[in-house]
PDB file of C-alpha atoms in Angstrom:
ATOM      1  CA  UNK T   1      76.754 113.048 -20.311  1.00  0.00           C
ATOM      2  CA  UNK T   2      74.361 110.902 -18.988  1.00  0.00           C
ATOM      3  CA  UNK T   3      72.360 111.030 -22.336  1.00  0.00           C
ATOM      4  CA  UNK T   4      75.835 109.976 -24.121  1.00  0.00           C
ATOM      5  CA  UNK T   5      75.900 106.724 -21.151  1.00  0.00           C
ATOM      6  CA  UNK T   6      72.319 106.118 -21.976  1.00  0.00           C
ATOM      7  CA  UNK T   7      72.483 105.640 -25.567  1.00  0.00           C
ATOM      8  CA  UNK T   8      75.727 103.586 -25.164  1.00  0.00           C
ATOM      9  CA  UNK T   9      74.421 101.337 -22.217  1.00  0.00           C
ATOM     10  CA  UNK T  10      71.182 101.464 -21.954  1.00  0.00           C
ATOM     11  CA  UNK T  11      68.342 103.528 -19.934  1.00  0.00           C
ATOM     12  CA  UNK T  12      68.999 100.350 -17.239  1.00  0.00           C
ATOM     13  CA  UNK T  13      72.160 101.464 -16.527  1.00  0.00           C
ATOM     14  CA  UNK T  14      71.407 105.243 -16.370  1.00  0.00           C
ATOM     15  CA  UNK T  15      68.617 104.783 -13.670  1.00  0.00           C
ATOM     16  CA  UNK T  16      70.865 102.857 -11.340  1.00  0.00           C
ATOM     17  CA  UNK T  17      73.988 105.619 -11.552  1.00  0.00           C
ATOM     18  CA  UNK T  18      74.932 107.400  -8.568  1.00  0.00           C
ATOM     19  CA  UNK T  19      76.775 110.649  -8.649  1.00  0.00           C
ATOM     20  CA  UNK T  20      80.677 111.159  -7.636  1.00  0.00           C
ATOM     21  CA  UNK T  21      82.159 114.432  -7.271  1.00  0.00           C
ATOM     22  CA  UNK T  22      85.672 114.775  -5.278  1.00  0.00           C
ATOM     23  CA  UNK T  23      87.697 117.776  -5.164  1.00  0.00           C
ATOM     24  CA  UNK T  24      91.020 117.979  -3.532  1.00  0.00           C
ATOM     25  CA  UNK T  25      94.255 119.803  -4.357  1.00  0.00           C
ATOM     26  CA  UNK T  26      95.758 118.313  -6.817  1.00  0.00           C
ATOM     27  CA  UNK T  27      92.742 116.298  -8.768  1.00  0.00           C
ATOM     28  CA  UNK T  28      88.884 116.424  -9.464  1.00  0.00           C
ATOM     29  CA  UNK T  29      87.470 113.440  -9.763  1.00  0.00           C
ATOM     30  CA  UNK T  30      83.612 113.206 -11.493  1.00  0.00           C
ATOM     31  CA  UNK T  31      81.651 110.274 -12.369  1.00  0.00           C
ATOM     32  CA  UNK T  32      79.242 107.473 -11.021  1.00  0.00           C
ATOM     33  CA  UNK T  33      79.379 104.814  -9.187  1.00  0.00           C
ATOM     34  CA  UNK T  34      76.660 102.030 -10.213  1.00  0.00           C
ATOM     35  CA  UNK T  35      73.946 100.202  -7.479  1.00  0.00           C
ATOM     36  CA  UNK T  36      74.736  96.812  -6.818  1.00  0.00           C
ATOM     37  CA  UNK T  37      72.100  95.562  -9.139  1.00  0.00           C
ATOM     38  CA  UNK T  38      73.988  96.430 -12.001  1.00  0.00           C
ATOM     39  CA  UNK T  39      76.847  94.707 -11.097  1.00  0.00           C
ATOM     40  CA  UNK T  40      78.456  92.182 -13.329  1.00  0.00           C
ATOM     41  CA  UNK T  41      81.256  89.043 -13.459  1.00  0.00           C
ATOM     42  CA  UNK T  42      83.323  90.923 -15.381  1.00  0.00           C
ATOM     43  CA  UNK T  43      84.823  94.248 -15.495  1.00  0.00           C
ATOM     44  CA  UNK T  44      83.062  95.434 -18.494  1.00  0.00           C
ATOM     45  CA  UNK T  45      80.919  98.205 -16.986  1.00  0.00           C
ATOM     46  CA  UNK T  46      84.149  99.833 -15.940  1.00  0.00           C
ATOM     47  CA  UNK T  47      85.284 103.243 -17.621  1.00  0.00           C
ATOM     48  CA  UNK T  48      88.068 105.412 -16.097  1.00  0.00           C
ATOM     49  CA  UNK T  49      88.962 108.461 -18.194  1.00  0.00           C
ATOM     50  CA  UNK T  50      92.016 110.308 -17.055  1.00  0.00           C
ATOM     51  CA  UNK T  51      92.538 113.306 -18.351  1.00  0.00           C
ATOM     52  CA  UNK T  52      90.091 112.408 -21.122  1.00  0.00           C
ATOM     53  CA  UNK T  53      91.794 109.509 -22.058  1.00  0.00           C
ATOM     54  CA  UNK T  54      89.901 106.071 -21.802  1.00  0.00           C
ATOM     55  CA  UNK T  55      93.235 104.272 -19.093  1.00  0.00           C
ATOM     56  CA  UNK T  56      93.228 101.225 -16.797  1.00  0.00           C
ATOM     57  CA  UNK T  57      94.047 101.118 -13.009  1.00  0.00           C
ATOM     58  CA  UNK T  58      93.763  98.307 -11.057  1.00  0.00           C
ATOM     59  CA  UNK T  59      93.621 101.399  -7.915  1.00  0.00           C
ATOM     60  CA  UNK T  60      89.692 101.939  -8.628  1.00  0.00           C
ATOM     61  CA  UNK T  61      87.958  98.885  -9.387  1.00  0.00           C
ATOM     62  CA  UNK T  62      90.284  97.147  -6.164  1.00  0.00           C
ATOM     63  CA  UNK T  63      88.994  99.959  -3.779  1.00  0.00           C
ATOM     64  CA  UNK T  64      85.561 100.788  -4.985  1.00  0.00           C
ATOM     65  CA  UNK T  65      84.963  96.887  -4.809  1.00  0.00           C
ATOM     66  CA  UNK T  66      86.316  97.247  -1.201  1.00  0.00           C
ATOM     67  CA  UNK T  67      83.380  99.906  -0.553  1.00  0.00           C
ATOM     68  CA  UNK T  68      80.896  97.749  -1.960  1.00  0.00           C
ATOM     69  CA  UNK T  69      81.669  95.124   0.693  1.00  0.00           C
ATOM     70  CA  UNK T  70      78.767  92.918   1.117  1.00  0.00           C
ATOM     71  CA  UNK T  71      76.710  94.945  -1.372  1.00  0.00           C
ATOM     72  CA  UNK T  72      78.370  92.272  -3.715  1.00  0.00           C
ATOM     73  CA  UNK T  73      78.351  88.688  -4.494  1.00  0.00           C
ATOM     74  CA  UNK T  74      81.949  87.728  -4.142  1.00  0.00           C
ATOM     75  CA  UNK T  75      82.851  87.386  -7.786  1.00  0.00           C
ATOM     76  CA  UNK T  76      80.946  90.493  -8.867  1.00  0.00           C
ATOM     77  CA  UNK T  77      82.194  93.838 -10.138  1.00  0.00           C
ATOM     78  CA  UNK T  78      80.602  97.003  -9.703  1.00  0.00           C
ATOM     79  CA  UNK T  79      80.011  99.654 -12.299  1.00  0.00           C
ATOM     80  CA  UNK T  80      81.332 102.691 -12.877  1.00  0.00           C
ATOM     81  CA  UNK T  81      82.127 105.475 -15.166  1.00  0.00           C
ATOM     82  CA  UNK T  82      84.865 108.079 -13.528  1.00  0.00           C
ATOM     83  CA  UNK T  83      86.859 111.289 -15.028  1.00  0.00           C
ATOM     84  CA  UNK T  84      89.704 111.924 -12.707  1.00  0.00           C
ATOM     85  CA  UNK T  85      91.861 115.056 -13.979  1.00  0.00           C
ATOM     86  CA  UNK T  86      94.710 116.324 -12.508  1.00  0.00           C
ATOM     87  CA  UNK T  87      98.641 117.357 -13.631  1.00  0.00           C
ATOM     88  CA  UNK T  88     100.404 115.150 -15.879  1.00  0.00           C
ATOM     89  CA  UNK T  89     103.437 115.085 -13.555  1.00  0.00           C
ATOM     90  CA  UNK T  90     101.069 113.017 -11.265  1.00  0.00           C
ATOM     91  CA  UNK T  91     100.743 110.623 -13.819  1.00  0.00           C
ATOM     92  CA  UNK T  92     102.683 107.708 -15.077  1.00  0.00           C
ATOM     93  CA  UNK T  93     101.783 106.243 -18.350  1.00  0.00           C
ATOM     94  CA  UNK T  94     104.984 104.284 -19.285  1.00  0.00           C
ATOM     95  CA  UNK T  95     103.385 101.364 -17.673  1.00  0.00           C
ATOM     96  CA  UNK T  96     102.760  99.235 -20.995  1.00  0.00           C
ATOM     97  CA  UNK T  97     103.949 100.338 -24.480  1.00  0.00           C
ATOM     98  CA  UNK T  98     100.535 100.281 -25.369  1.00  0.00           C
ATOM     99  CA  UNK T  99      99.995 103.076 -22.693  1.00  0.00           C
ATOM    100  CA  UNK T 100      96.535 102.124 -21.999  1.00  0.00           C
ATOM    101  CA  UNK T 101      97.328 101.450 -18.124  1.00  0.00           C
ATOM    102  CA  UNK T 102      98.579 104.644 -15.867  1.00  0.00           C
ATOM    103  CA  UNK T 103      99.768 105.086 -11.948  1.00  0.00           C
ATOM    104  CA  UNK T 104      99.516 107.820  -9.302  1.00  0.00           C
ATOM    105  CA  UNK T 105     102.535 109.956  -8.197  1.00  0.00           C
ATOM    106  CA  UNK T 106     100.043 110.432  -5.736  1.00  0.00           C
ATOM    107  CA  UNK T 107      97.936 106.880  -5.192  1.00  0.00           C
ATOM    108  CA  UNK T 108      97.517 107.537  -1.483  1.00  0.00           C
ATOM    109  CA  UNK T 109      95.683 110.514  -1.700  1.00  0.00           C
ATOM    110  CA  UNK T 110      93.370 109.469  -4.536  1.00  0.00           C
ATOM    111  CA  UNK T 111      93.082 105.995  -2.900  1.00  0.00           C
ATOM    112  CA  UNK T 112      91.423 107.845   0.468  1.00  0.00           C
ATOM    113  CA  UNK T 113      89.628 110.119  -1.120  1.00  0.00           C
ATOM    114  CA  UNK T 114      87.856 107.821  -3.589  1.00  0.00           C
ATOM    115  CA  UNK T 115      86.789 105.141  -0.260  1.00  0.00           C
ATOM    116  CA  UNK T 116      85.359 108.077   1.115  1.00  0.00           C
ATOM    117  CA  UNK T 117      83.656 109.290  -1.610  1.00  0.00           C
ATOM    118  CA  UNK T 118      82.100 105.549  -2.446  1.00  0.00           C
ATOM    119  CA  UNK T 119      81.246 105.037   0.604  1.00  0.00           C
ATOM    120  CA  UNK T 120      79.474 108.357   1.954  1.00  0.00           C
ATOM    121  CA  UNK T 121      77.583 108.238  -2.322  1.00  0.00           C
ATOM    122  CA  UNK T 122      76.686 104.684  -1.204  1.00  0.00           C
ATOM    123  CA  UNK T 123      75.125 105.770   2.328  1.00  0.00           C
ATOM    124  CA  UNK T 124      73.224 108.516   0.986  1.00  0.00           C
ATOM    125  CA  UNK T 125      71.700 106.050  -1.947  1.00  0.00           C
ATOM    126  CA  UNK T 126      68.090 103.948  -1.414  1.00  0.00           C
ATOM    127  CA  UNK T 127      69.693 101.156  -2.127  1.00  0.00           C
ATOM    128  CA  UNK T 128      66.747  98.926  -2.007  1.00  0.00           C
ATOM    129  CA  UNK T 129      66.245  96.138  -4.625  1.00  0.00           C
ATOM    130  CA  UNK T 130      63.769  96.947  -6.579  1.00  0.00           C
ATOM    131  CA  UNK T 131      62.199  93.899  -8.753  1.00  0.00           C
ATOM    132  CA  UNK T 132      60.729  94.624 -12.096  1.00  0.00           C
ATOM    133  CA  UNK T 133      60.468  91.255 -12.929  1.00  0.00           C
ATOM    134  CA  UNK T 134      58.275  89.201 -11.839  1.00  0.00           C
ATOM    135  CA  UNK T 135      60.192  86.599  -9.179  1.00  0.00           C
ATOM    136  CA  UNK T 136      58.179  87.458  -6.498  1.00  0.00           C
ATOM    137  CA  UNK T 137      54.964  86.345  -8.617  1.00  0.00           C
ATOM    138  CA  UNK T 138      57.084  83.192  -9.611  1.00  0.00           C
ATOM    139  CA  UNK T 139      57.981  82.281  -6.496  1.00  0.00           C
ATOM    140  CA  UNK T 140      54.609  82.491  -4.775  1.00  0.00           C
ATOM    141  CA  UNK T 141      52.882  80.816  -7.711  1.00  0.00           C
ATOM    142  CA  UNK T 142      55.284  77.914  -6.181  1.00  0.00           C
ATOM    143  CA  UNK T 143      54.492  78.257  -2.246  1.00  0.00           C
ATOM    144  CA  UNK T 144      57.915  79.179  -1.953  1.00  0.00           C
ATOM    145  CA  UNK T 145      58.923  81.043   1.045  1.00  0.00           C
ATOM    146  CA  UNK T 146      62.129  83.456   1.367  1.00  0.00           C
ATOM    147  CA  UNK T 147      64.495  80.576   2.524  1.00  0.00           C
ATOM    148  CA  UNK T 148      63.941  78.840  -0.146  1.00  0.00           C
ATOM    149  CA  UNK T 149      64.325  81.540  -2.709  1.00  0.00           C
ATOM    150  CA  UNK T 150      68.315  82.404  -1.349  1.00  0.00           C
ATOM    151  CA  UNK T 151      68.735  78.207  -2.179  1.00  0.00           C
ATOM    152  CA  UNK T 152      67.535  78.011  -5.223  1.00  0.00           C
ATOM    153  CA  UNK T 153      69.002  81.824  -6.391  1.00  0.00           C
ATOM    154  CA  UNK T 154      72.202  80.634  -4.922  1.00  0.00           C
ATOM    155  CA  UNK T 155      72.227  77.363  -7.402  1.00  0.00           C
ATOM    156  CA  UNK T 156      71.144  78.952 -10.384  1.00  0.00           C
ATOM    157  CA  UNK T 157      73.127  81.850 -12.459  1.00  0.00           C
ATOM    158  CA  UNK T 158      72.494  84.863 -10.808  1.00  0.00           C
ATOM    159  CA  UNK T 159      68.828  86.475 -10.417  1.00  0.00           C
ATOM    160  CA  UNK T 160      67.546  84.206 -12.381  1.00  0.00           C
ATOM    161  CA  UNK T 161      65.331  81.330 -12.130  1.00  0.00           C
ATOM    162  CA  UNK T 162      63.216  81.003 -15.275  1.00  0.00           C
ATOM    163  CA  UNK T 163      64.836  77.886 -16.550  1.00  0.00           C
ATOM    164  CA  UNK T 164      64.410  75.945 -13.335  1.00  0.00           C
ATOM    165  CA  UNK T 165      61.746  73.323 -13.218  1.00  0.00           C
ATOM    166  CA  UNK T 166      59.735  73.398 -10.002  1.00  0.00           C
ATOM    167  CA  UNK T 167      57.294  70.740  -8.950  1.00  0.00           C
ATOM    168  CA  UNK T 168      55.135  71.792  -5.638  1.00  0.00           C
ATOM    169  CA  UNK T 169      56.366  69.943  -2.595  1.00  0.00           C
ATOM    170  CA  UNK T 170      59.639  69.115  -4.091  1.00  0.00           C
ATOM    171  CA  UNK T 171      62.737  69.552  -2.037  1.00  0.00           C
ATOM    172  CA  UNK T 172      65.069  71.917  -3.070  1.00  0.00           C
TER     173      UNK T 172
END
C-alpha cells in the first residue's frame, strides 16, 4: 500500500504518514493520518475508501480536523488516506444519485472512535518540524530573529518566503 501512495503522491507524502488502525464491533477502520506539514488549503489529500469504494463524508475530514486543533493553520486541511469496512446495512449511499457521498447508520460510534484514534496516533507521533529547506539559513543570512520570522511567514503564502525582498534593517 504505501508503495501504491508513494508512486501516486510522492515519497513526501509517504514519510510524513502516520498509521490508523481501529477495530470495534461493527467496523475496521485502516489508514493514515498525515503530519501537519503536509497539510493543504484544500481537501485534495483526502481519500476515504469504504468498503473499497473511493466515497465522501463530511464525518472525517470535520472530526479529524477537530483533532488536529492547533496543529493547523485555520484554513488548512489535513491529509489522509482511510479504509473503513463494515456491513452494508450500516451504510447509506442514496445520498446523491451520483452515489459518491455515503452516511453512518452508526455515525456516533465511528465519530468516537475515529477522535480517539487521531488523537492517541497524533500523541504517539514526533511531531517536530523538520526543515529541509533552507529558511533557517535565509533567515539568519538576514539577522532575522524568530519574531520576526512568524511576521513575515504570516504575510506571505504559507512556508514560504523566497519571493520576498529583504533589505537589512528594514522594518517588517
Amino acid at each position: 500500500l504505501q508503495e501504491r501512495i508513494e508512486s501516486l503522491l510522492g515519497s513526501h507524502i509517504t514519510e510524513n504518514l502516520l498509521p490508523l488502525k481501529i477495530s470495534d464491533d461493527h467496523f475496521e477502520l485502516t489508514g493514515f493520518v498525515g503530519k501537519p506539514q503536509i497539510s493543504t488549503s484544500s481537501k485534495s489529500r483526502q481519500f476515504l475508501f469504504v468498503n473499497g469504494r473511493p466515497v465522501k463524508n463530511k464525518l472525517f475530514s470535520n472530526i479529524i480536523k477537530e483533532v488536529f486543533s492547533t496543529l493547523l493553520e485555520p484554513r488548512a486541511h489535513p491529509a489522509f488516506l482511510l479504509f473503513i469496512n463494515l456491513e452494508p446495512n450500516l451504510i447509506d449511499v442514496n445520498v446523491t444519485p451520483q452515489k459518491t457521498e455515503v452516511k453512518f447508520v452508526i455515525e456516533k460510534e465511528i465519530k468516537e472512535a475515529l477522535k480517539i484514534g487521531v488523537k492517541n496516533v497524533l500523541e504517539k507521533a514526533d511531531l517536530t518540524y523538520k526543515n529541509k529547506g533552507g529558511y533557517q539559513k535565509y533567515y539568519e543570512e538576514f539577522g532575522m530573529d524568530f519574531g520576526t520570522a512568524q511576521v513575515l511567514r504570516s504575510k506571505t503564502d504559507g512556508w514560504s518566503v523566497k519571493d520576498v525582498e529583504l533589505e537589512k534593517g528594514s522594518e517588517v
